[in-house]
Amino acid sequence: MSFLNYMWANRSDVWRLTIEHVVMVAIAILLAAAIGIPLGILMTRNPRLSRPILAVANIVQTIPSLALFGFLIPIPFIGGIGGRTAVVALTLYSLLPIIRNTFIGISGVDPAIREAGRGMGMTDSQLLWRVEIPLALGIIFAGIRVATVIAIGVATIAAAVGAGGLGMFIFRGVSMVDGRVILAGAIPAALLALAADFGLGAIEKRFSKLLGLLLICFLFSSCSSANRIVIGSKNFTEQVILGELLAQQIEAKTGLQVDRRLNLGGTLVCHEALAAGQLDAYVEYTGTGLTAILKEPVTTDPAGVYDRVKTAYLNGYGVEWTEPLGFNNTWAMIIRKEDAQKLNLRTISDAVPYTPGWTAGLAMSLLKERMATPGL
Amino acid sequence: MNAIVEFRDVTYAINGRPILNNISFTIVPGESVVFLGRSGSGKTTTLKLINRLIEPSTGAVFVEGKNARDWNPIQLRRRIGYVIQEIGLFPHFTVERNVGLVPSLEAWPEPTIHTRVEEMLRLVGLEPQRFAQRLPRELSGGQRQRVGVARALAADPSILLLDEPFGALDPVTRSEVQREFRDLQKRLGKTMVFVTHDVREAFILGGRIGLMKDGKLIALVPASEFEKLDDAEAKAFSQSIA
C-alpha cells in the first residue's frame, strides 16, 4: 500500500487539491441547476422547445471532455486557463441530466392532478410552484445527483487547463509513470463521487417536503494584474522543469510575482492561452511552433526556422519569441542493443529498411507533428 | 327564472373534427342536471366548457348571465366547484390543505379557512380530528372521493360540476356515496351538473337527464319522463337497468 504512504506524506497537497476539486464541482453544479431547472420548466410550458434544447444539451454531452476544455480556452470572458474554464465546461456537462430530469419530473405529474388544479382556478404559476415543482422535486434532485457524480469524474481533466483539483496528481503520475501518484488523485476522486452519491441520495429522500433553491455565485478571476506574471508549461517533465526555471529566474531577478500554471494539457492549450493573454510566457520549441502552430513543412535549418517563427508569430498572434535558451533539444530513437548489433544499425537511416516490421512507441506530440515519423 | 348556465348553439371541434355539435340548453339555479351518455358522447367536453377549461369553436356559453369569454377564467373557476373521476387530490397536501385550497387561493384568513375545512369535512361525513392531517394516500377510495367533494364545496360555489365522480368506487360504496350526495345536494340547494354513463346514477341524482350521443344532445327531460322517450339510445339505456 505504498500509495497510502505517498498520500500521507503529501497530505496537505491531497487536502488542498480535494478542496479545489469540490469547490470547482459545487460551483458548476449550482450554475447548472440555476440554468437547467428553468430551461426544463420552460420546456414543459413550450413543448416545441424541448427538442432543440435537449438536442443541444445532448451534443454538449458527447464532446470529449478534454476537447471541450480546449475549445473554451480562446473564448474571452468564459474561457482562458484556470478555474473559470473548468467551471464553464463542468456546467455544460451537468446541464443535460438536470434539464432532462426537470422536464421528465414535471411532465410526469399525474394529468388528473393538473386538471383538478386548473379546474379549481389555480393560475399556471400557482400550479407550477405549489404542485408541479414539489411533486417533481425528487426527480429533479436525482438529476442533480447524477450530474454531480459525473462532474466529479470529469473535473479530474480540469488539471489540463490549469484549474487544479485532484487531476493534478493523475496527470503528474501519468507523466512520471508512477502509479502511486495517479492513485493519490484517483482514489480521493472516486471516494468523493461515492460520498456525493450517497450524501445527495440521503438528502433526496427527505427532499419531498423541502423547497428552496440555493444560489451562490462565485466568479473566478484569473486575469493577470500589473505586477504579476503568469508562466505556463506543457505537460511533460522537461517542460515543467523549464517552466519552473523560468519562474524562479523571474522571481530572483525582478520584483514580479509569478503565477505558475505548469503542466497544461499540451502545445495547443499553451499557445491559445498565450495568444489570448491568459499566459505571459512559456517555453516553446521552434520546430513545434513551425509545424504544430504554423502548419508549415519541416526544414533542417535551425536559424531559418527561428527567423520564420519569430516573424510569423509576431504578425499572426502578436507574440514575441525571445532569444533561444541556448540548447538544441532533439529526439533520439531507442532500440534494444542486441537488435542493433544483429542488424548492424548505427544511424536512423540504417534502420529505414527494417522499420515496416517494427512497432514504434512515440510521444503523442511526435505522432501528431509528423516531424520524425515520415522518414521511417 | 334566469338561467345560471346557458349553451347557445355551441359547437366544439378539434382540428375540424366536431366533438360537440350545435348544443343548446339552459339550467336554472338550484337545479340538478345529469348528462348521460356512452364514452365519447361529448359529456365531459360539455362540462369543461362551463368552467372555461376549453372554449367553444362557435356559439356561446353563458354562466350567471355573462358570456364565459368575458369571465376571467381564474375567477370563474374559483366560483365553480369541480370534481373529476380521478379526484386529483394533491398527494403532497394534507386533507386539510386539499380541502382549503380554493379558500387559500382566494386569500381567506387562516382561521376562517380552518373552520370552513372542518365544516366541509363534517358535511361529507369525515371526522376532522381523524382525517384533517392525513395525506390522500392514507385514505380509502370512498374517503378520497368525499374529500374531493368537500374540496369542491369549500369556497361555497353556486355551481358544482361533477365528472363521473363515483366511477372508480366499488358498487356498495358507490351507492352509499350517491345517496349521501343526493341528500347533500338537496340540503345545499346548489346548481349541479353531473356527468355519468351509469343510468342508475342518473336516476338517483338527476332532476333532469340530458341524453348525449355522438356530440349531440338528444333530449333533456325530467327523470320521470326519460323512460317514455321514443329514441333508440334512450331505450338502450333504460333497458340496461331492467
Coordinates of C-alpha atoms in Angstrom, one line a residue:
Chain A
M1 CA 0.0 0.0 0.0
S2 CA 2.8 2.4 -0.9
F3 CA 0.3 4.9 -2.3
L4 CA -1.1 5.4 1.2
N5 CA 2.4 6.3 2.4
Y6 CA 2.7 8.7 -0.6
M7 CA -0.7 10.2 0.2
W8 CA 0.2 10.6 3.8
A9 CA 3.5 12.3 3.0
N10 CA 1.6 14.6 0.7
R11 CA -1.5 15.0 2.8
S12 CA -1.5 18.8 2.7
D13 CA -1.5 18.7 -1.2
V14 CA -4.2 15.9 -1.2
W15 CA -6.3 18.0 1.1
R16 CA -5.8 21.3 -0.9
L17 CA -6.5 19.7 -4.2
T18 CA -9.5 17.9 -2.9
I19 CA -10.9 21.2 -1.7
E20 CA -10.2 22.7 -5.1
H21 CA -12.0 19.8 -6.7
V22 CA -15.0 20.1 -4.5
V23 CA -15.3 23.9 -4.9
M24 CA -15.0 23.6 -8.7
V25 CA -17.7 20.9 -8.9
A26 CA -20.0 22.7 -6.4
I27 CA -20.0 26.0 -8.3
A28 CA -20.5 24.2 -11.6
I29 CA -23.5 22.2 -10.3
L30 CA -25.1 25.3 -8.7
L31 CA -24.7 27.1 -12.0
A32 CA -26.0 24.1 -14.0
A33 CA -29.1 23.9 -11.7
A34 CA -29.7 27.6 -11.9
I35 CA -29.7 27.3 -15.7
G36 CA -31.0 23.8 -16.2
I37 CA -34.1 23.8 -14.0
P38 CA -35.6 27.0 -15.5
L39 CA -34.9 25.5 -19.0
G40 CA -36.5 22.2 -18.1
I41 CA -39.6 24.2 -16.8
L42 CA -39.6 26.3 -20.0
M43 CA -39.8 23.0 -22.0
T44 CA -42.9 21.9 -20.1
R45 CA -44.6 25.2 -20.9
N46 CA -43.4 25.2 -24.5
P47 CA -43.2 21.6 -25.7
R48 CA -41.9 22.8 -29.1
L49 CA -38.7 24.0 -27.4
S50 CA -38.0 20.7 -25.8
R51 CA -36.4 19.0 -28.9
P52 CA -33.9 21.8 -29.7
I53 CA -32.9 22.3 -26.1
L54 CA -32.4 18.6 -25.4
A55 CA -30.5 18.2 -28.7
V56 CA -28.0 20.9 -27.8
A57 CA -27.6 19.6 -24.3
N58 CA -27.1 16.1 -25.8
I59 CA -24.5 17.3 -28.2
V60 CA -22.5 19.1 -25.5
Q61 CA -22.6 15.9 -23.5
T62 CA -21.0 14.0 -26.4
I63 CA -18.0 16.4 -26.8
P64 CA -15.0 14.6 -25.3
S65 CA -14.2 16.5 -22.1
L66 CA -10.6 17.3 -22.9
A67 CA -11.7 18.8 -26.3
L68 CA -14.4 20.9 -24.6
F69 CA -11.8 22.3 -22.2
G70 CA -9.6 23.0 -25.2
F71 CA -12.4 24.7 -27.2
L72 CA -13.1 27.1 -24.3
I73 CA -9.6 28.4 -23.8
P74 CA -9.6 31.0 -26.6
I75 CA -13.1 32.3 -25.8
P76 CA -13.0 35.6 -24.0
F77 CA -14.6 36.1 -20.5
I78 CA -15.7 32.5 -20.1
G79 CA -12.5 30.8 -21.3
G80 CA -8.8 31.0 -20.6
I81 CA -6.8 28.7 -18.4
G82 CA -7.7 28.2 -14.9
G83 CA -10.8 27.6 -12.7
R84 CA -13.2 29.6 -14.8
T85 CA -12.8 27.4 -17.9
A86 CA -13.2 24.3 -15.8
V87 CA -16.3 25.6 -14.2
V88 CA -17.9 26.5 -17.5
A89 CA -17.0 23.1 -19.0
L90 CA -18.4 21.2 -16.0
T91 CA -21.5 23.4 -16.0
L92 CA -22.1 22.5 -19.7
Y93 CA -21.6 18.8 -18.9
S94 CA -24.0 18.9 -16.0
L95 CA -26.9 20.6 -17.9
L96 CA -28.2 17.5 -19.7
P97 CA -29.2 15.4 -16.7
I98 CA -30.6 18.4 -14.8
I99 CA -32.7 19.7 -17.8
R100 CA -33.9 16.2 -18.7
N101 CA -34.9 15.3 -15.2
T102 CA -36.7 18.6 -14.6
F103 CA -38.7 18.1 -17.8
I104 CA -39.5 14.5 -17.1
G105 CA -40.3 15.2 -13.4
I106 CA -42.8 17.9 -14.2
S107 CA -44.3 16.2 -17.3
G108 CA -44.7 13.1 -15.2
V109 CA -47.1 14.8 -12.7
D110 CA -50.5 13.0 -12.9
P111 CA -52.6 14.9 -15.5
A112 CA -55.6 14.4 -13.2
I113 CA -53.8 16.5 -10.5
R114 CA -53.0 19.2 -13.1
E115 CA -56.6 19.2 -14.4
A116 CA -58.0 19.4 -10.9
G117 CA -55.7 22.3 -10.1
R118 CA -56.6 24.2 -13.2
G119 CA -60.3 23.4 -12.8
M120 CA -60.3 24.9 -9.3
G121 CA -58.8 28.1 -10.6
M122 CA -55.1 27.8 -9.9
T123 CA -53.0 30.1 -12.2
D124 CA -50.2 28.5 -14.1
S125 CA -47.6 29.8 -11.7
Q126 CA -49.5 28.6 -8.7
L127 CA -49.8 25.2 -10.3
L128 CA -46.1 25.2 -11.0
W129 CA -44.8 26.3 -7.6
R130 CA -47.3 24.6 -5.3
V131 CA -48.0 21.4 -7.2
E132 CA -45.7 20.5 -10.1
I133 CA -42.3 21.5 -8.7
P134 CA -42.9 20.0 -5.2
L135 CA -44.1 16.7 -6.8
A136 CA -41.2 16.7 -9.3
L137 CA -38.5 17.7 -6.8
G138 CA -37.4 14.1 -6.1
I139 CA -36.7 13.5 -9.8
I140 CA -35.1 16.9 -10.3
F141 CA -32.8 16.2 -7.4
A142 CA -31.9 12.8 -8.8
G143 CA -30.8 14.7 -11.9
I144 CA -28.6 16.9 -9.9
R145 CA -27.1 13.9 -8.1
V146 CA -26.2 12.2 -11.4
A147 CA -24.7 15.4 -12.7
T148 CA -22.6 15.8 -9.6
V149 CA -21.2 12.3 -9.8
I150 CA -20.3 12.8 -13.5
A151 CA -18.8 16.3 -12.8
I152 CA -16.5 14.9 -10.0
G153 CA -15.1 12.5 -12.6
V154 CA -14.8 15.0 -15.4
A155 CA -13.2 17.6 -13.1
T156 CA -10.0 15.5 -13.0
I157 CA -9.4 16.6 -16.6
A158 CA -9.5 20.2 -15.4
A159 CA -5.9 20.0 -14.3
A160 CA -5.0 20.0 -18.0
V161 CA -6.2 23.6 -18.3
G162 CA -4.5 24.7 -15.1
A163 CA -7.6 24.6 -12.9
G164 CA -6.0 22.3 -10.3
G165 CA -8.1 19.7 -8.5
L166 CA -7.3 16.0 -8.0
G167 CA -6.5 15.6 -11.7
M168 CA -3.1 17.3 -10.8
F169 CA -2.0 14.1 -9.2
I170 CA -3.3 12.0 -12.1
F171 CA -1.6 14.0 -14.8
R172 CA 1.6 14.2 -12.7
G173 CA 1.5 10.5 -12.1
V174 CA 1.0 9.7 -15.8
S175 CA 4.0 11.8 -16.8
M176 CA 6.1 10.3 -14.0
V177 CA 4.9 6.8 -14.8
D178 CA 4.2 6.5 -11.1
G179 CA 1.1 4.6 -10.1
R180 CA 1.2 5.9 -6.5
V181 CA 0.8 9.4 -7.7
I182 CA -2.0 8.5 -10.0
L183 CA -3.8 6.7 -7.2
A184 CA -3.3 9.7 -4.9
G185 CA -5.6 11.6 -7.3
A186 CA -7.8 8.8 -8.5
I187 CA -8.8 7.4 -5.1
P188 CA -9.9 10.6 -3.4
A189 CA -11.8 11.5 -6.6
A190 CA -13.6 8.1 -6.6
L191 CA -14.3 8.5 -2.8
L192 CA -15.7 12.0 -3.5
A193 CA -18.0 10.6 -6.1
L194 CA -19.3 7.9 -3.8
A195 CA -19.7 10.3 -1.0
A196 CA -21.6 12.7 -3.2
D197 CA -23.8 10.0 -4.5
F198 CA -24.6 8.7 -1.0
G199 CA -25.0 12.1 0.6
L200 CA -27.2 13.5 -2.1
G201 CA -29.2 10.3 -2.1
A202 CA -29.9 10.7 1.6
I203 CA -31.0 14.3 1.1
E204 CA -33.1 13.3 -1.9
K205 CA -35.2 11.0 0.4
R206 CA -36.1 13.9 2.6
F207 CA -36.5 16.4 -0.1
S208 CA -40.1 16.0 -1.0
K209 CA -41.1 18.5 1.7
L210 CA -38.2 20.9 1.3
L211 CA -38.4 23.6 -1.3
G212 CA -35.7 26.0 -1.8
L213 CA -33.1 26.8 -4.3
L214 CA -29.8 27.9 -3.1
L215 CA -28.0 30.2 -5.5
I216 CA -24.4 31.1 -4.9
C217 CA -22.4 32.9 -7.4
F218 CA -18.6 32.7 -7.5
L219 CA -16.5 34.4 -10.0
F220 CA -13.1 33.1 -10.8
S221 CA -10.6 35.7 -11.6
S222 CA -7.6 34.6 -13.5
C223 CA -6.6 37.8 -15.1
S224 CA -3.0 38.7 -14.7
S225 CA -2.6 42.1 -12.9
A226 CA 0.1 44.7 -13.4
N227 CA 2.8 43.3 -11.2
R228 CA 2.1 39.6 -11.7
I229 CA 3.3 37.4 -14.5
V230 CA 1.8 34.1 -15.5
I231 CA 4.2 31.3 -16.5
G232 CA 3.0 28.2 -18.2
S233 CA 4.3 24.9 -19.3
K234 CA 3.2 21.8 -21.2
N235 CA 2.6 18.5 -19.5
F236 CA 5.9 16.7 -19.6
T237 CA 8.8 16.6 -17.2
E238 CA 11.2 18.7 -19.2
Q239 CA 8.6 21.4 -19.7
V240 CA 7.6 21.5 -16.1
I241 CA 11.3 21.9 -15.1
L242 CA 11.8 24.6 -17.8
G243 CA 8.7 26.5 -16.6
E244 CA 9.9 26.3 -13.0
L245 CA 13.4 27.6 -14.0
L246 CA 11.8 30.5 -15.8
A247 CA 9.6 31.3 -12.9
Q248 CA 12.5 31.2 -10.4
Q249 CA 14.7 33.4 -12.6
I250 CA 11.9 36.0 -12.9
E251 CA 11.3 35.9 -9.1
A252 CA 15.0 36.2 -8.4
K253 CA 15.8 38.9 -10.9
T254 CA 12.6 41.1 -10.9
G255 CA 10.1 42.2 -8.4
L256 CA 7.3 40.5 -10.2
Q257 CA 5.1 37.9 -8.5
V258 CA 5.0 34.7 -10.6
D259 CA 1.8 32.7 -11.0
R260 CA 2.7 29.2 -12.1
R261 CA 0.4 27.4 -14.5
L262 CA 2.6 24.4 -15.2
N263 CA 1.6 21.0 -16.6
L264 CA -1.0 22.4 -19.0
G265 CA -2.5 19.9 -21.5
G266 CA -0.2 20.3 -24.5
T267 CA 1.1 22.7 -27.1
L268 CA -2.3 23.9 -28.3
V269 CA -3.5 24.7 -24.8
C270 CA -0.4 26.7 -24.0
H271 CA -0.4 28.5 -27.4
E272 CA -4.1 29.5 -27.2
A273 CA -3.6 30.7 -23.6
L274 CA -0.6 32.8 -24.6
A275 CA -2.3 34.3 -27.6
A276 CA -5.4 35.1 -25.5
G277 CA -3.3 36.8 -22.9
Q278 CA -4.0 34.2 -20.2
L279 CA -0.3 33.2 -20.1
D280 CA 2.5 35.7 -20.2
A281 CA 5.2 33.2 -21.2
Y282 CA 6.0 29.5 -21.7
V283 CA 9.0 27.7 -23.3
E284 CA 8.3 26.6 -26.8
Y285 CA 10.4 24.8 -29.4
T286 CA 10.9 26.4 -32.8
G287 CA 10.2 23.2 -34.6
T288 CA 7.0 22.7 -32.8
G289 CA 5.9 26.2 -33.4
L290 CA 6.7 25.8 -37.1
T291 CA 4.9 22.5 -37.6
A292 CA 2.1 22.4 -35.0
I293 CA 1.1 26.0 -34.9
L294 CA 2.0 27.5 -38.2
K295 CA 1.4 24.2 -40.1
E296 CA 4.5 24.6 -42.2
P297 CA 6.7 21.8 -43.5
V298 CA 9.8 20.6 -41.6
T299 CA 13.1 22.2 -42.5
T300 CA 16.5 21.3 -41.2
D301 CA 18.0 24.8 -40.8
P302 CA 17.6 25.9 -37.1
A303 CA 18.4 29.5 -37.7
G304 CA 16.0 29.7 -40.6
V305 CA 13.2 28.1 -38.6
Y306 CA 13.8 30.6 -35.7
D307 CA 13.6 33.6 -38.1
R308 CA 10.5 32.1 -39.7
V309 CA 8.6 31.5 -36.4
K310 CA 9.7 34.9 -35.0
T311 CA 8.1 36.9 -37.8
A312 CA 5.1 34.7 -38.3
Y313 CA 4.2 34.7 -34.5
L314 CA 4.6 38.5 -34.3
N315 CA 2.4 39.1 -37.3
G316 CA -0.1 36.3 -36.6
Y317 CA -0.5 36.4 -32.9
G318 CA 1.3 39.4 -31.6
V319 CA 3.6 37.0 -29.7
E320 CA 7.4 37.6 -29.4
W321 CA 10.0 34.9 -29.5
T322 CA 12.9 35.6 -27.1
E323 CA 16.5 34.7 -27.9
P324 CA 16.9 30.9 -27.8
L325 CA 17.6 29.4 -24.4
G326 CA 20.8 28.0 -25.9
F327 CA 20.3 24.4 -26.4
N328 CA 19.1 22.2 -29.1
N329 CA 16.5 19.7 -27.9
T330 CA 16.2 16.9 -30.4
W331 CA 14.9 13.4 -30.3
A332 CA 16.5 10.1 -30.3
M333 CA 15.3 6.6 -31.0
I334 CA 16.0 3.8 -28.6
I335 CA 16.2 0.2 -29.7
R336 CA 17.4 -3.0 -28.0
K337 CA 21.2 -3.4 -28.1
E338 CA 21.1 -7.0 -29.4
D339 CA 18.8 -5.8 -32.3
A340 CA 21.3 -3.0 -33.2
Q341 CA 24.2 -5.4 -33.2
K342 CA 22.4 -8.1 -35.1
L343 CA 21.2 -5.7 -37.8
N344 CA 24.4 -3.6 -37.7
L345 CA 22.5 -0.3 -37.2
R346 CA 24.4 2.9 -36.4
T347 CA 22.1 5.7 -37.7
I348 CA 18.4 6.2 -38.2
S349 CA 18.9 5.9 -41.9
D350 CA 20.3 2.4 -41.3
A351 CA 17.1 1.4 -39.7
V352 CA 14.8 2.5 -42.5
P353 CA 14.7 -0.8 -44.4
Y354 CA 13.6 -2.7 -41.2
T355 CA 11.0 -0.2 -39.8
P356 CA 8.0 -1.6 -41.7
G357 CA 8.1 -4.6 -39.5
W358 CA 8.6 -2.6 -36.3
T359 CA 6.2 -1.2 -33.7
A360 CA 7.1 2.3 -32.6
G361 CA 6.4 3.8 -29.2
L362 CA 6.1 7.5 -29.8
A363 CA 5.1 10.5 -27.8
M364 CA 1.7 11.9 -28.7
S365 CA 3.1 15.2 -29.9
L366 CA 5.7 13.4 -32.1
L367 CA 3.0 11.4 -33.8
K368 CA 0.8 14.5 -34.4
E369 CA 3.5 16.8 -35.5
R370 CA 4.8 14.3 -38.1
M371 CA 8.3 15.6 -37.7
A372 CA 10.1 12.3 -37.2
T373 CA 7.9 9.6 -38.5
P374 CA 7.5 10.1 -42.2
G375 CA 11.1 9.2 -43.0
L376 CA 10.7 5.9 -41.2
Chain B
M1 CA -86.2 32.4 -13.6
N2 CA -82.9 33.4 -15.0
A3 CA -80.6 30.7 -16.3
I4 CA -77.4 30.1 -14.3
V5 CA -75.9 28.1 -17.2
E6 CA -76.9 28.5 -20.8
F7 CA -75.5 27.0 -24.0
R8 CA -76.4 28.7 -27.3
D9 CA -75.6 26.7 -30.4
V10 CA -72.4 25.5 -29.0
T11 CA -70.0 23.5 -31.3
Y12 CA -66.6 22.4 -30.2
A13 CA -64.2 20.9 -32.7
I14 CA -60.6 19.8 -32.6
N15 CA -58.7 20.0 -35.9
G16 CA -62.0 20.3 -37.7
R17 CA -63.4 17.2 -36.1
P18 CA -66.6 18.0 -34.2
I19 CA -66.7 16.8 -30.6
L20 CA -69.9 18.7 -29.7
N21 CA -72.4 19.6 -32.4
N22 CA -74.7 22.6 -32.0
I23 CA -75.8 22.2 -28.4
S24 CA -78.3 24.5 -26.7
F25 CA -79.8 24.2 -23.2
T26 CA -80.4 26.2 -20.1
I27 CA -80.1 25.3 -16.4
V28 CA -81.8 27.2 -13.7
P29 CA -80.3 27.9 -10.2
G30 CA -80.6 25.1 -7.7
E31 CA -81.4 22.6 -10.4
S32 CA -79.5 19.3 -10.8
V33 CA -78.9 18.1 -14.3
V34 CA -77.2 14.8 -15.3
F35 CA -75.7 14.3 -18.7
L36 CA -75.9 10.7 -19.6
G37 CA -74.1 9.1 -22.5
R38 CA -71.6 6.5 -23.6
S39 CA -67.8 7.2 -23.7
G40 CA -67.0 9.7 -26.3
S41 CA -70.5 11.2 -26.5
G42 CA -69.2 14.6 -25.5
K43 CA -70.5 14.9 -21.9
T44 CA -67.1 15.7 -20.3
T45 CA -66.5 18.3 -23.0
T46 CA -69.8 19.9 -22.1
L47 CA -68.7 20.2 -18.5
K48 CA -65.3 21.7 -19.4
L49 CA -67.0 24.4 -21.5
I50 CA -68.8 25.6 -18.4
N51 CA -65.7 26.4 -16.3
R52 CA -63.8 27.5 -19.4
L53 CA -61.2 24.8 -19.4
I54 CA -62.0 24.8 -23.1
E55 CA -63.8 27.4 -25.3
P56 CA -66.5 26.8 -27.9
S57 CA -65.5 26.8 -31.5
T58 CA -68.8 28.5 -32.4
G59 CA -71.7 29.6 -30.3
A60 CA -71.5 30.8 -26.7
V61 CA -71.7 29.6 -23.1
F62 CA -73.2 31.9 -20.5
V63 CA -72.6 31.5 -16.8
E64 CA -74.7 33.6 -14.4
G65 CA -75.9 35.6 -17.4
K66 CA -72.4 36.5 -18.6
N67 CA -70.6 35.1 -21.6
A68 CA -67.9 32.7 -20.4
R69 CA -65.4 34.5 -22.7
D70 CA -66.0 37.7 -20.7
W71 CA -65.3 36.0 -17.4
N72 CA -61.7 36.0 -16.1
P73 CA -61.2 32.2 -16.3
I74 CA -59.4 32.0 -13.0
Q75 CA -62.2 33.9 -11.2
L76 CA -64.8 31.8 -13.0
R77 CA -63.3 28.5 -12.0
R78 CA -63.0 29.6 -8.3
R79 CA -66.7 30.2 -8.3
I80 CA -67.4 26.7 -9.7
G81 CA -66.8 23.5 -7.8
Y82 CA -65.2 20.8 -9.9
V83 CA -64.9 17.1 -9.1
I84 CA -63.4 14.6 -11.5
Q85 CA -63.3 10.8 -11.6
E86 CA -59.6 10.6 -10.7
I87 CA -60.4 13.2 -8.0
G88 CA -56.9 14.7 -8.4
L89 CA -56.2 15.3 -4.8
F90 CA -52.7 16.8 -4.3
P91 CA -50.7 13.9 -2.9
H92 CA -48.3 16.2 -1.0
F93 CA -51.1 18.2 0.7
T94 CA -52.9 17.0 3.8
V95 CA -56.6 16.6 3.6
E96 CA -57.0 20.0 5.3
R97 CA -54.8 21.8 2.8
N98 CA -56.5 20.0 -0.1
V99 CA -60.0 21.0 1.1
G100 CA -58.8 24.5 1.9
L101 CA -57.2 25.0 -1.5
V102 CA -59.6 27.5 -3.2
P103 CA -60.2 29.5 0.0
S104 CA -56.4 29.8 0.4
L105 CA -56.1 30.8 -3.3
E106 CA -58.7 33.4 -2.5
A107 CA -56.6 34.5 0.4
W108 CA -59.2 33.9 3.1
P109 CA -57.8 34.5 6.7
E110 CA -56.3 31.3 8.1
P111 CA -58.7 30.8 11.0
T112 CA -61.7 31.1 8.6
I113 CA -60.2 28.5 6.3
H114 CA -59.6 26.2 9.2
T115 CA -63.2 26.5 10.4
R116 CA -64.5 26.1 6.9
V117 CA -62.5 22.9 6.3
E118 CA -63.8 21.3 9.5
E119 CA -67.3 22.2 8.5
M120 CA -66.9 20.7 5.0
L121 CA -65.3 17.5 6.3
R122 CA -68.3 17.0 8.7
L123 CA -70.6 17.7 5.8
V124 CA -69.2 14.8 3.8
G125 CA -69.1 12.6 6.9
L126 CA -65.4 12.7 7.7
E127 CA -64.4 13.4 11.3
P128 CA -62.0 16.4 11.2
Q129 CA -59.9 15.2 14.1
R130 CA -59.2 11.9 12.4
F131 CA -58.8 12.9 8.8
A132 CA -57.7 16.6 8.6
Q133 CA -54.0 15.8 8.9
R134 CA -53.9 12.7 6.7
L135 CA -52.3 12.5 3.3
P136 CA -54.5 11.3 0.4
R137 CA -52.6 8.0 0.2
E138 CA -53.8 7.3 3.8
L139 CA -57.4 7.3 2.7
S140 CA -59.7 4.7 1.2
G141 CA -61.2 5.3 -2.3
G142 CA -64.6 6.4 -0.8
Q143 CA -62.9 8.7 1.7
R144 CA -60.9 10.3 -1.1
Q145 CA -64.0 10.9 -3.1
R146 CA -65.6 12.6 -0.1
V147 CA -62.6 14.8 0.3
G148 CA -62.9 15.7 -3.4
V149 CA -66.5 16.8 -2.9
A150 CA -65.5 18.7 0.3
R151 CA -62.8 20.5 -1.7
A152 CA -65.2 21.4 -4.5
L153 CA -67.7 22.9 -1.9
A154 CA -65.2 24.7 0.3
A155 CA -65.4 28.1 -1.3
D156 CA -69.2 27.9 -1.4
P157 CA -69.6 27.9 -5.2
S158 CA -73.0 28.4 -6.7
I159 CA -72.4 25.7 -9.3
L160 CA -70.9 22.3 -8.9
L161 CA -69.5 20.3 -11.8
L162 CA -69.0 16.6 -11.3
D163 CA -67.4 14.4 -14.0
E164 CA -68.2 10.7 -13.1
P165 CA -67.0 11.3 -9.6
F166 CA -68.1 8.0 -8.2
G167 CA -67.0 5.9 -11.2
A168 CA -63.9 4.4 -9.6
L169 CA -65.7 3.2 -6.4
D170 CA -66.9 -0.3 -5.7
P171 CA -70.6 -0.8 -6.1
V172 CA -71.5 -0.9 -2.4
T173 CA -69.5 2.3 -1.6
R174 CA -70.8 3.9 -4.7
S175 CA -74.5 3.6 -3.9
E176 CA -73.7 4.8 -0.3
V177 CA -71.9 7.9 -1.6
Q178 CA -74.6 8.5 -4.2
R179 CA -77.3 8.6 -1.7
E180 CA -75.4 10.8 0.7
F181 CA -74.6 13.1 -2.1
R182 CA -78.2 13.4 -3.2
D183 CA -79.2 14.3 0.3
L184 CA -76.4 16.8 0.5
Q185 CA -77.4 18.3 -2.8
K186 CA -81.0 18.7 -1.6
R187 CA -79.8 20.4 1.6
L188 CA -77.4 22.8 0.0
G189 CA -79.6 23.7 -3.0
K190 CA -76.7 24.2 -5.3
T191 CA -76.8 24.0 -9.0
M192 CA -75.3 20.8 -10.0
V193 CA -74.1 19.5 -13.4
F194 CA -73.3 15.8 -13.3
V195 CA -71.8 13.6 -15.9
T196 CA -72.2 9.8 -15.9
H197 CA -72.5 6.7 -18.1
D198 CA -74.4 5.0 -15.3
V199 CA -78.1 5.2 -15.9
R200 CA -79.0 4.2 -12.3
E201 CA -76.8 7.0 -11.0
A202 CA -78.6 9.4 -13.4
F203 CA -82.0 8.4 -11.9
I204 CA -80.8 8.7 -8.3
L205 CA -79.2 12.2 -8.8
G206 CA -80.8 13.9 -11.7
G207 CA -83.7 16.3 -11.6
R208 CA -83.4 16.3 -15.3
I209 CA -81.5 13.9 -17.5
G210 CA -79.7 15.0 -20.7
L211 CA -79.1 12.2 -23.1
M212 CA -76.0 12.6 -25.3
K213 CA -74.8 10.7 -28.3
D214 CA -72.0 11.4 -30.8
G215 CA -71.7 15.0 -29.7
K216 CA -75.4 15.8 -29.8
L217 CA -77.8 16.4 -27.1
I218 CA -80.7 14.1 -28.0
A219 CA -83.0 15.1 -25.2
L220 CA -83.1 17.0 -21.9
V221 CA -86.1 15.8 -19.9
P222 CA -87.2 15.4 -16.3
A223 CA -86.0 12.0 -14.9
S224 CA -89.6 10.7 -14.7
E225 CA -90.1 11.2 -18.4
F226 CA -86.8 9.6 -19.5
E227 CA -88.2 6.1 -20.0
K228 CA -91.0 7.5 -22.2
L229 CA -88.5 8.8 -24.7
D230 CA -89.0 7.5 -28.2
D231 CA -85.3 7.1 -29.0
A232 CA -83.1 4.0 -29.6
E233 CA -80.3 5.3 -27.4
A234 CA -82.7 6.2 -24.5
K235 CA -84.3 2.8 -24.8
A236 CA -80.9 1.1 -24.8
F237 CA -80.0 2.9 -21.5
S238 CA -83.5 2.2 -20.0
Q239 CA -83.2 -1.5 -20.8
S240 CA -79.8 -1.8 -19.3
I241 CA -81.3 -1.5 -15.8
A242 CA -84.3 -3.7 -16.4

